[in-house]
Coordinates of C-alpha atoms in Angstrom, one line a residue:
M1 CA 11.2 1.5 24.3
N2 CA 10.6 -2.2 22.1
T3 CA 12.2 -2.5 19.3
S4 CA 11.6 -6.7 19.1
V5 CA 8.5 -7.7 16.5
D6 CA 5.3 -9.2 19.3
W7 CA 4.1 -11.7 17.1
V8 CA 0.8 -11.7 18.3
Q9 CA -0.3 -8.4 17.5
L10 CA 1.0 -8.2 13.9
I11 CA -0.4 -11.5 13.5
I12 CA -3.8 -10.2 14.6
V13 CA -3.2 -7.1 12.4
V14 CA -2.6 -9.2 9.4
V15 CA -6.3 -11.5 9.7
I16 CA -7.8 -7.9 10.4
F17 CA -6.2 -6.2 7.6
G18 CA -6.7 -9.4 5.1
A19 CA -10.2 -9.7 5.8
V20 CA -10.2 -6.0 5.1
T21 CA -8.9 -6.5 2.0
V22 CA -11.0 -9.2 0.6
M23 CA -14.2 -6.9 1.9
G24 CA -12.4 -4.1 -0.5
F25 CA -11.8 -5.9 -3.6
M26 CA -15.3 -8.1 -3.4
A27 CA -16.9 -3.8 -2.9
A28 CA -16.4 -3.7 -6.5
R29 CA -19.3 -5.9 -7.4
W30 CA -21.6 -4.0 -4.6
R31 CA -24.6 -3.2 -5.8
S32 CA -21.7 -1.2 -9.0
E33 CA -24.5 -3.8 -11.5
G34 CA -20.8 -3.9 -13.9
R35 CA -20.8 0.2 -14.1
L36 CA -17.4 0.9 -12.3
E37 CA -16.4 1.9 -15.9
N38 CA -18.8 5.2 -15.2
L39 CA -17.2 8.1 -12.7
D40 CA -20.2 8.3 -11.0
E41 CA -20.2 4.8 -10.0
W42 CA -16.8 4.8 -9.3
G43 CA -16.0 8.0 -7.7
L44 CA -19.6 8.5 -5.7
G45 CA -20.5 4.9 -5.4
G46 CA -23.5 5.2 -8.0
R47 CA -25.6 7.9 -5.5
G48 CA -27.3 5.5 -3.8
F49 CA -26.5 4.6 -0.4
G50 CA -29.0 5.0 2.7
T51 CA -29.1 6.5 6.2
F52 CA -27.4 3.7 6.9
I53 CA -24.3 3.3 4.7
T54 CA -24.2 7.5 4.6
W55 CA -23.3 7.0 8.6
F56 CA -20.7 4.7 8.8
L57 CA -19.4 6.0 5.9
L58 CA -18.9 9.5 6.7
G59 CA -17.9 8.3 10.1
G60 CA -15.1 6.5 8.1
D61 CA -14.3 9.6 6.1
L62 CA -14.3 12.7 9.6
Y63 CA -13.3 9.8 12.2
T64 CA -9.7 8.6 10.7
A65 CA -6.6 7.7 12.4
Y66 CA -5.5 11.0 12.8
T67 CA -7.9 11.1 14.7
F68 CA -7.0 8.1 16.7
I69 CA -3.9 8.7 17.1
A70 CA -3.5 12.8 16.7
V71 CA -6.2 14.2 18.6
P72 CA -4.9 12.5 22.2
A73 CA -1.4 13.2 20.9
A74 CA -1.8 16.8 20.9
M75 CA -4.3 16.5 24.6
Y76 CA -0.4 14.2 26.1
A77 CA 1.7 16.7 24.4
T78 CA 0.1 20.4 24.5
G79 CA -3.6 20.2 26.9
A80 CA -6.8 21.2 25.5
I81 CA -5.9 23.8 23.9
S82 CA -4.0 22.4 20.7
G83 CA -6.1 18.6 21.2
F84 CA -10.2 19.1 22.8
F85 CA -10.8 22.1 20.6
A86 CA -11.7 19.0 18.4
V87 CA -14.7 18.0 20.4
P88 CA -17.0 21.5 19.8
Y89 CA -16.0 21.4 16.3
T90 CA -17.2 18.4 15.4
I91 CA -20.2 19.4 17.7
V92 CA -20.7 23.0 15.3
V93 CA -19.7 21.3 12.7
Y94 CA -23.3 19.1 11.8
P95 CA -25.8 21.9 11.6
I96 CA -23.9 23.5 8.7
I97 CA -24.4 19.7 7.0
F98 CA -27.7 19.9 7.9
I99 CA -28.6 23.5 6.2
F100 CA -25.9 23.9 3.7
M101 CA -25.4 20.3 2.5
S102 CA -28.9 19.3 1.8
R103 CA -29.2 22.2 -0.9
L104 CA -25.2 21.7 -2.2
W105 CA -26.7 17.3 -2.6
S106 CA -29.7 19.3 -4.4
V107 CA -27.8 21.1 -7.1
S108 CA -24.9 18.7 -8.1
H109 CA -27.5 15.6 -8.7
R110 CA -29.2 17.8 -10.6
N111 CA -27.3 19.1 -12.3
G112 CA -24.8 16.5 -12.5
Y113 CA -21.8 17.5 -10.5
V114 CA -19.5 15.4 -8.9
T115 CA -17.2 17.4 -7.0
P116 CA -18.2 21.7 -5.6
A117 CA -16.0 22.7 -8.0
D118 CA -18.4 21.5 -10.6
F119 CA -20.9 23.5 -8.6
V120 CA -18.4 26.5 -8.7
G121 CA -17.5 26.4 -12.5
G122 CA -21.9 26.3 -13.1
R123 CA -22.6 28.1 -10.4
Y124 CA -20.1 31.6 -11.6
G125 CA -20.1 30.3 -15.3
S126 CA -16.0 30.6 -14.3
K127 CA -13.6 27.4 -15.2
A128 CA -10.6 29.7 -13.0
L129 CA -13.1 30.1 -10.3
S130 CA -13.6 26.2 -10.7
L131 CA -9.5 25.9 -11.0
A132 CA -8.7 27.3 -8.2
V133 CA -11.3 25.5 -6.0
A134 CA -10.3 21.9 -7.2
V135 CA -6.6 23.2 -7.0
T136 CA -7.8 24.0 -3.4
G137 CA -9.0 21.1 -2.6
I138 CA -6.0 18.8 -4.4
L139 CA -3.7 20.6 -1.9
A140 CA -5.1 20.8 1.6
T141 CA -6.0 17.4 1.0
M142 CA -2.6 15.5 0.3
P143 CA -1.2 16.5 3.6
Y144 CA -4.8 14.9 5.6
I145 CA -3.8 11.6 3.1
A146 CA -0.2 12.2 4.7
L147 CA -1.4 11.7 8.1
Q148 CA -2.8 8.6 7.4
L149 CA 0.1 7.0 7.1
V150 CA 1.9 8.5 10.5
G151 CA -0.8 7.0 12.2
M152 CA -0.2 3.9 10.9
Q153 CA 3.7 3.8 11.0
A154 CA 3.2 4.5 14.2
V155 CA 1.4 1.2 15.1
F156 CA 4.2 -0.3 13.0
E157 CA 6.6 1.2 14.9
T158 CA 5.4 -0.2 18.0
M159 CA 5.0 -3.6 16.9
G160 CA 8.6 -2.9 16.6
L161 CA 8.4 -3.5 12.6
G162 CA 11.1 -1.4 11.5
G163 CA 15.0 0.2 11.9
T164 CA 17.4 2.2 11.6
N165 CA 17.5 2.0 7.6
T166 CA 15.1 3.3 5.4
L167 CA 13.6 0.2 3.9
A168 CA 13.4 -1.5 6.8
K169 CA 11.1 1.2 8.8
D170 CA 9.1 2.0 5.2
L171 CA 8.6 -1.3 4.5
P172 CA 5.8 -2.1 6.1
L173 CA 3.2 1.3 4.9
L174 CA 4.7 0.3 1.4
I175 CA 2.6 -2.7 1.4
A176 CA 0.0 -1.4 3.1
F177 CA -0.5 1.5 1.0
A178 CA 0.3 -0.6 -2.3
V179 CA -2.7 -2.4 -1.3
L180 CA -5.2 0.5 -0.4
A181 CA -4.3 1.7 -4.1
A182 CA -4.9 -1.8 -5.5
Y183 CA -8.9 -2.1 -4.0
T184 CA -9.8 1.7 -4.0
Y185 CA -8.6 1.6 -8.2
S186 CA -10.3 -1.9 -8.1
S187 CA -13.7 -0.6 -6.0
G188 CA -13.9 2.8 -5.5
L189 CA -15.6 4.1 -3.2
R190 CA -17.4 1.7 -2.4
A191 CA -14.5 0.2 -1.1
P192 CA -14.3 2.1 2.0
A193 CA -17.9 2.7 2.4
M194 CA -18.3 -1.4 3.1
I195 CA -15.2 -1.1 5.3
A196 CA -16.3 1.9 6.9
F197 CA -19.1 -1.3 8.7
V198 CA -15.2 -2.5 10.7
K199 CA -13.7 0.1 11.5
D200 CA -16.6 1.5 13.3
G201 CA -17.0 -1.6 14.8
L202 CA -13.7 -1.6 15.6
I203 CA -13.0 1.8 17.0
Y204 CA -15.7 1.2 18.9
L205 CA -15.2 -1.7 21.3
V206 CA -11.4 -0.6 21.8
I207 CA -12.9 2.8 22.7
A208 CA -15.4 1.4 25.1
V209 CA -12.5 -1.4 26.5
A210 CA -10.3 1.5 27.2
I211 CA -12.5 3.6 28.9
F212 CA -13.6 1.5 31.9
Y213 CA -9.8 -0.8 31.6
L214 CA -7.6 2.0 31.5
P215 CA -8.5 4.4 34.1
H216 CA -9.2 0.6 36.9
V217 CA -5.3 -0.3 35.5
L218 CA -4.6 3.8 36.3
G219 CA -5.4 4.3 39.7
G220 CA -8.9 6.9 39.0
W221 CA -10.3 9.3 37.4
D222 CA -8.5 11.5 39.8
A223 CA -5.0 10.2 39.2
I224 CA -4.9 10.9 35.7
F225 CA -6.7 14.5 35.9
G226 CA -3.6 15.0 38.4
A227 CA -0.7 14.0 36.6
A228 CA -2.1 15.8 33.1
E229 CA -2.5 18.9 35.5
K230 CA 1.3 18.5 36.9
K231 CA 2.9 17.7 33.6
L232 CA 1.5 20.8 31.5
T233 CA 1.0 23.7 34.2
A234 CA 4.7 22.6 34.4
T235 CA 7.0 25.3 33.4
S236 CA 8.9 24.2 30.5
P237 CA 12.4 24.8 30.5
V238 CA 12.8 25.8 26.4
T239 CA 9.9 28.1 26.5
G240 CA 9.6 29.6 30.3
K241 CA 6.2 29.5 30.2
P242 CA 3.0 26.5 30.9
V243 CA 4.5 23.0 28.8
G244 CA 0.9 23.9 27.5
A245 CA -3.3 24.1 28.8
F246 CA -4.8 21.3 31.4
I247 CA -7.8 23.9 31.5
P248 CA -7.5 27.2 29.0
G249 CA -7.0 30.0 30.5
E250 CA -8.3 33.6 29.6
A251 CA -5.0 34.0 27.4
G252 CA -6.4 31.2 25.6
F253 CA -9.8 31.7 24.5
S254 CA -9.9 33.1 21.3
A255 CA -7.4 30.2 20.2
Y256 CA -9.6 27.6 21.6
W257 CA -13.2 29.0 19.6
T258 CA -11.6 30.2 16.8
L259 CA -9.5 26.8 16.2
A260 CA -13.7 25.3 16.5
L261 CA -15.1 27.4 14.4
G262 CA -12.9 27.2 11.4
S263 CA -11.9 24.0 12.0
A264 CA -15.9 23.8 11.6
M265 CA -16.7 25.6 8.6
A266 CA -13.7 24.0 6.9
L267 CA -14.7 20.1 7.5
F268 CA -16.6 19.8 4.7
M269 CA -15.9 22.2 2.7
Y270 CA -12.7 19.3 2.0
P271 CA -13.8 17.5 -1.3
H272 CA -13.3 13.8 0.5
S273 CA -16.7 15.3 2.7
V274 CA -18.4 16.1 -0.1
T275 CA -18.0 13.4 -1.7
A276 CA -19.5 11.3 1.0
V277 CA -22.5 13.8 1.2
L278 CA -23.2 13.3 -2.9
S279 CA -22.8 9.6 -3.0
T280 CA -26.3 9.4 -0.7
K281 CA -29.5 8.3 -2.4
N282 CA -31.4 12.0 -1.7
R283 CA -31.0 14.8 0.4
N284 CA -33.2 13.5 3.3
I285 CA -30.3 11.7 3.8
V286 CA -28.2 14.4 4.4
R287 CA -30.1 15.7 6.7
R288 CA -30.9 12.8 8.9
N289 CA -27.8 12.1 9.6
A290 CA -26.4 15.4 10.5
A291 CA -28.7 13.9 13.2
I292 CA -27.2 10.8 14.1
L293 CA -23.7 11.8 13.8
P294 CA -22.8 13.9 16.9
A295 CA -22.8 10.1 18.7
Y296 CA -19.0 10.7 17.0
S297 CA -18.4 13.7 18.9
L298 CA -18.8 11.2 21.7
L299 CA -16.8 9.2 21.0
L300 CA -14.1 12.4 20.4
G301 CA -14.2 12.6 23.6
L302 CA -13.7 9.9 25.0
L303 CA -10.2 9.2 22.4
A304 CA -8.9 13.0 23.5
L305 CA -8.7 11.1 27.3
L306 CA -6.5 8.6 25.9
G307 CA -4.1 11.5 25.9
F308 CA -4.2 12.4 29.9
M309 CA -4.2 8.4 30.0
A310 CA -0.8 8.5 28.1
I311 CA 0.8 10.8 30.3
K312 CA -0.7 9.4 34.0
A313 CA 1.2 5.9 32.9
N314 CA 4.1 8.1 31.9
V315 CA 4.9 6.2 28.1
N316 CA 7.8 6.6 26.5
T317 CA 7.5 8.4 23.3
K318 CA 10.7 8.4 22.0
G319 CA 10.9 6.8 18.5
L320 CA 13.4 4.4 16.5
D321 CA 15.7 7.8 15.2
G322 CA 15.4 8.4 19.0
L323 CA 13.5 12.1 18.7
T324 CA 10.6 12.5 21.1
N325 CA 7.3 12.0 18.6
P326 CA 3.6 12.3 20.2
Q327 CA 2.0 10.2 18.7
L328 CA 3.9 7.2 20.1
A329 CA 2.0 8.1 22.9
I330 CA -1.4 6.1 22.2
P331 CA -0.3 3.4 20.8
R332 CA 2.8 2.8 23.4
L333 CA -0.6 3.2 25.6
F334 CA -1.9 -0.2 24.5
D335 CA 1.6 -2.2 24.3
Q336 CA 2.0 -0.8 27.7
E337 CA -1.7 -1.4 29.4
F338 CA -3.2 -3.9 27.3
P339 CA -2.7 -7.6 26.9
S340 CA -1.1 -8.0 23.5
W341 CA -4.0 -10.1 21.4
F342 CA -6.0 -6.9 22.9
A343 CA -3.0 -4.5 21.3
G344 CA -3.4 -6.0 18.1
I345 CA -7.1 -5.5 18.5
A346 CA -6.4 -1.9 19.1
F347 CA -3.5 -1.5 16.5
A348 CA -6.1 -3.7 13.5
A349 CA -8.9 -0.3 14.2
I350 CA -6.3 1.9 13.8
T351 CA -4.7 0.7 11.4
V352 CA -8.0 0.4 9.0
G353 CA -8.8 3.4 10.0
A354 CA -6.0 5.0 8.2
L355 CA -6.8 3.0 5.4
V356 CA -11.1 4.6 4.9
P357 CA -10.4 7.8 5.2
A358 CA -7.0 7.8 2.5
A359 CA -9.0 5.5 0.3
I360 CA -12.4 8.2 0.3
M361 CA -10.1 11.7 0.2
S362 CA -7.5 10.1 -2.8
I363 CA -10.9 9.5 -4.6
A364 CA -12.1 12.7 -3.8
A365 CA -9.1 14.4 -5.2
A366 CA -8.9 12.2 -7.9
N367 CA -12.3 13.6 -9.2
L368 CA -11.1 17.0 -8.9
F369 CA -8.3 16.1 -11.0
T370 CA -10.6 14.7 -14.2
R371 CA -13.6 16.7 -13.6
N372 CA -11.6 20.4 -13.4
I373 CA -8.8 20.3 -14.9
Y374 CA -8.3 17.5 -17.2
R375 CA -12.8 17.7 -18.5
D376 CA -12.0 21.4 -18.4
F377 CA -9.0 22.2 -19.7
I378 CA -7.2 19.3 -21.1
K379 CA -9.6 17.4 -22.5
P380 CA -13.3 18.6 -22.4
S381 CA -14.4 15.7 -24.8
A382 CA -13.9 13.0 -22.4
T383 CA -16.5 10.7 -22.1
P384 CA -17.6 9.2 -18.6
A385 CA -15.5 6.1 -19.0
Q386 CA -12.4 7.9 -20.1
E387 CA -13.4 10.4 -16.8
A388 CA -13.1 6.7 -15.0
K389 CA -10.2 6.1 -16.0
V390 CA -8.1 8.5 -15.7
S391 CA -10.1 9.2 -12.1
K392 CA -8.4 5.8 -10.8
L393 CA -4.9 6.8 -12.3
A394 CA -4.9 9.8 -10.6
S395 CA -6.0 8.6 -7.2
L396 CA -2.7 6.4 -7.3
L397 CA -0.9 9.6 -8.4
V398 CA -2.6 11.1 -4.8
K399 CA -1.0 8.4 -2.9
V400 CA 2.1 8.6 -4.1
G401 CA 2.5 12.0 -3.7
A402 CA 1.1 11.8 0.0
L403 CA 3.6 8.9 0.3
V404 CA 6.8 10.8 -0.8
F405 CA 5.2 13.6 1.2
V406 CA 4.2 11.7 4.8
L407 CA 8.6 9.5 3.9
G408 CA 10.3 12.6 2.8
M409 CA 9.3 14.9 6.0
D410 CA 9.2 15.9 9.5
K411 CA 6.7 14.5 11.6
T412 CA 6.2 17.4 13.1
I413 CA 5.5 19.4 10.8
A414 CA 3.5 17.0 9.1
L415 CA 0.6 17.6 12.0
N416 CA 0.9 21.2 11.6
L417 CA 0.5 20.7 7.9
Q418 CA -2.8 19.4 8.4
L419 CA -4.2 22.7 10.0
L420 CA -2.7 24.6 7.0
G421 CA -5.0 22.6 5.0
G422 CA -8.2 24.1 6.5
I423 CA -6.3 27.7 6.7
W424 CA -5.9 26.7 2.4
I425 CA -9.6 24.6 2.1
L426 CA -11.2 27.3 4.0
Q427 CA -10.9 30.1 1.2
T428 CA -12.9 28.5 -0.8
F429 CA -16.4 28.7 1.7
P430 CA -17.3 31.8 -0.2
A431 CA -17.1 30.6 -3.8
I432 CA -19.2 27.5 -2.7
V433 CA -21.2 27.6 0.5
V434 CA -22.5 31.6 -0.3
G435 CA -22.7 30.6 -3.9
L436 CA -25.9 28.1 -2.0
Y437 CA -28.3 31.1 -2.0
T438 CA -27.4 34.1 -3.6
R439 CA -24.4 35.1 -7.4
W440 CA -23.9 38.9 -5.6
F441 CA -20.2 38.2 -5.1
H442 CA -19.1 38.7 -8.1
R443 CA -16.8 35.9 -10.1
W444 CA -13.7 37.8 -10.2
A445 CA -14.0 38.9 -6.5
L446 CA -14.5 35.7 -5.4
L447 CA -10.4 34.5 -7.4
A448 CA -9.3 37.4 -6.0
G449 CA -10.3 37.2 -2.7
W450 CA -9.2 33.7 -2.6
A451 CA -6.0 34.7 -3.3
V452 CA -5.4 36.7 -1.4
A453 CA -6.0 35.1 1.7
M454 CA -4.4 32.0 0.1
V455 CA -0.7 34.0 -0.4
F456 CA -1.8 35.5 3.1
G457 CA -2.4 32.9 5.3
T458 CA 0.7 30.0 3.8
I459 CA 2.5 33.1 4.9
E460 CA 1.3 33.2 8.5
A461 CA 1.8 29.8 8.6
R462 CA 4.7 29.7 7.3
N463 CA 6.2 32.0 9.8
V464 CA 5.5 30.2 13.0
I465 CA 8.3 28.4 14.4
N466 CA 8.1 26.0 16.3
P467 CA 10.2 26.8 19.8
A468 CA 11.3 23.4 20.4
T469 CA 12.9 22.5 17.0
K470 CA 13.0 25.6 15.3
K471 CA 11.3 24.6 12.1
H472 CA 9.0 27.2 10.0
F473 CA 5.4 26.0 9.8
G474 CA 5.4 25.2 13.9
G475 CA 1.7 26.1 14.4
S476 CA -1.3 27.1 13.3
L477 CA -1.5 30.2 15.9
A478 CA -1.6 33.7 15.0
N479 CA -2.0 37.7 16.3
I480 CA -5.0 39.2 14.3
P481 CA -3.2 42.2 12.5
F482 CA -1.7 45.1 14.8
T483 CA -3.0 43.6 17.3
H484 CA -1.8 41.2 20.4
T485 CA -4.6 38.9 20.2
Q486 CA -4.0 35.3 19.3
V487 CA -6.3 33.1 17.0
Y488 CA -6.6 30.3 13.9
I489 CA -5.1 31.2 11.6
A490 CA -7.7 30.1 8.9
L491 CA -10.4 32.6 10.2
T492 CA -8.5 35.7 9.8
A493 CA -7.7 34.7 6.5
F494 CA -11.0 34.2 5.9
V495 CA -11.8 37.6 7.2
I496 CA -9.8 39.0 4.7
N497 CA -11.0 36.6 2.0
L498 CA -14.4 37.8 2.6
I499 CA -13.4 42.3 2.7
V500 CA -12.0 41.9 -0.4
V501 CA -14.9 39.7 -2.2
I502 CA -16.9 42.6 -1.1
V503 CA -15.4 45.6 -1.8
L504 CA -14.4 44.6 -5.2
T505 CA -17.5 43.0 -6.2
V506 CA -18.5 46.4 -4.9
L507 CA -16.3 47.6 -7.2
F508 CA -16.8 45.3 -10.5
R509 CA -20.5 46.5 -10.2
A510 CA -21.0 49.3 -10.0
L511 CA -17.8 48.7 -13.7
K512 CA -20.0 46.6 -15.2
V513 CA -17.9 44.1 -15.0
P514 CA -19.4 41.3 -17.6
D515 CA -19.9 38.2 -14.6
G516 CA -20.6 34.9 -16.2
V517 CA -23.0 33.0 -16.6
D518 CA -25.8 30.9 -14.3
S519 CA -25.9 27.3 -15.4
T520 CA -28.6 26.4 -12.5
H521 CA -32.2 27.4 -11.5
H522 CA -33.3 28.2 -8.2
T523 CA -35.4 25.4 -7.8
D524 CA -31.9 23.0 -8.4
Y525 CA -31.1 23.7 -4.5
V526 CA -34.4 22.1 -3.2
A527 CA -34.8 19.4 -5.2
D528 CA -34.8 15.5 -4.8
K529 CA -34.9 12.1 -5.6
G530 CA -37.9 11.5 -7.6
D531 CA -38.4 15.1 -8.8
P532 CA -39.0 15.9 -12.1
G533 CA -36.2 17.4 -13.8
V534 CA -33.8 14.8 -11.6
Q535 CA -32.4 12.1 -13.2
D536 CA -30.3 8.7 -12.4
L537 CA -27.1 10.4 -12.8
P538 CA -25.1 6.4 -14.3
E539 CA -27.9 8.2 -17.4
F540 CA -27.3 11.6 -17.0
L541 CA -23.4 11.3 -17.5
D542 CA -23.7 8.7 -20.3
E543 CA -25.9 11.2 -22.5
G544 CA -22.7 13.9 -21.8
G545 CA -22.8 15.3 -18.4
A546 CA -23.6 18.3 -17.0
A547 CA -23.7 21.9 -18.7
T548 CA -20.0 23.3 -19.3
A549 CA -19.1 25.8 -17.1
K550 CA -18.2 28.8 -19.6
S551 CA -15.2 30.6 -18.7

């Protein structure tokens, strides 16, 4: 285990990080026309991004340092069920974008909605339901941002930046995140949109080299897959069961497909995913990107195989604290097998790959706080400039919260809490996606279903014990109630959510419980730029914003 600083790697990372920082601040002048004091400009880039920019922005949004680190780390630690499910789920998710997100784009653009909670509040006439969606979005985003830091921390530790005391270990991370906070505050969504070009270029370069170079030095694919099979089929002395799953057996089928389906349904419920979609200038760009984004799924499949390469390379995954940390597998693989100069490029790719999604996620969470908590409950008369200022400040608080989150918790729990985020965010699916097509669900039934599912999902996830560490939140899989079939907890909670919503909707409508006022029109859902009533959003917001939902 290397404990000295590799200066070649560090210099390359610092140079690329510095260039990215300059780009982040320069982005404030990129097509902003001096209107960054408007929330629509700061938080959604003026909704003017075309196909090319959106492809990189969505790629930077969805394929993160967590993907670069955690997917292959899961393959390294336990194999296909916990790692390779990410590949089919990213394929399943693109039809969801094509079908659902174009409708959300239309209704949001015509009504001035900035967040998914804006839409829910307008559709159902319920501030309470809007608040539930906003709180869920912020809650689910926090561990996701924290995990970007975990990826950066793994890179810094591998380069030799760290020590036994807290300050030495965390100072590089604190500096990197302070810089991120500064240019996000200054430039808003334009900063990650511009930096995404560099991020994706670096990642494609690193993966292209790794996929051709590493098998050559590791003895070929037969040797790589053979080493992975040997490790993952061996019996664990802790559990008495196989270490993992090289190829999922019949017992793992339900876990595999529910992880893939549940994750696909959850991904575009996250506020940062919706933010990237709403930043586009017309609905066809959303559909066009749904057609070309699967190129990233090929990249993800290649990324996952790095975990098997790390097994064959027999990398040392013990951290400076002496504990095994699978997230070190890929940085240590690059450090061990690449020349220092190229390992530096790879580490820069991971670091930049953490900054882009962390920026988008913090902006999206800040927008939720500003629009659906501050404006709805604290200051309904807030001007667009006041909203932008509050959102900027909230984005800083979200970053600080994520930083405290990752510095003060166990890394194993952090990884599992990301999947807990999926359990939470999926419970907004009925209100958002079903609401794009029908208002049959009653607003109070949706709120009750959300509450029941959130409680059930959180308790079920907490009851999963990590066999190695004996800690709660040790996984994302649990048996369906009253059965022995193990599935992704998020999907079980989602089914319970739907059952509660349907039953209570029937009951409330039979009792004639008052429903909220729908502020949308059926033509809103197919509107496009240039259609009657679709204004430029900066003008729309300056006129007072979208209609406020009634409680």
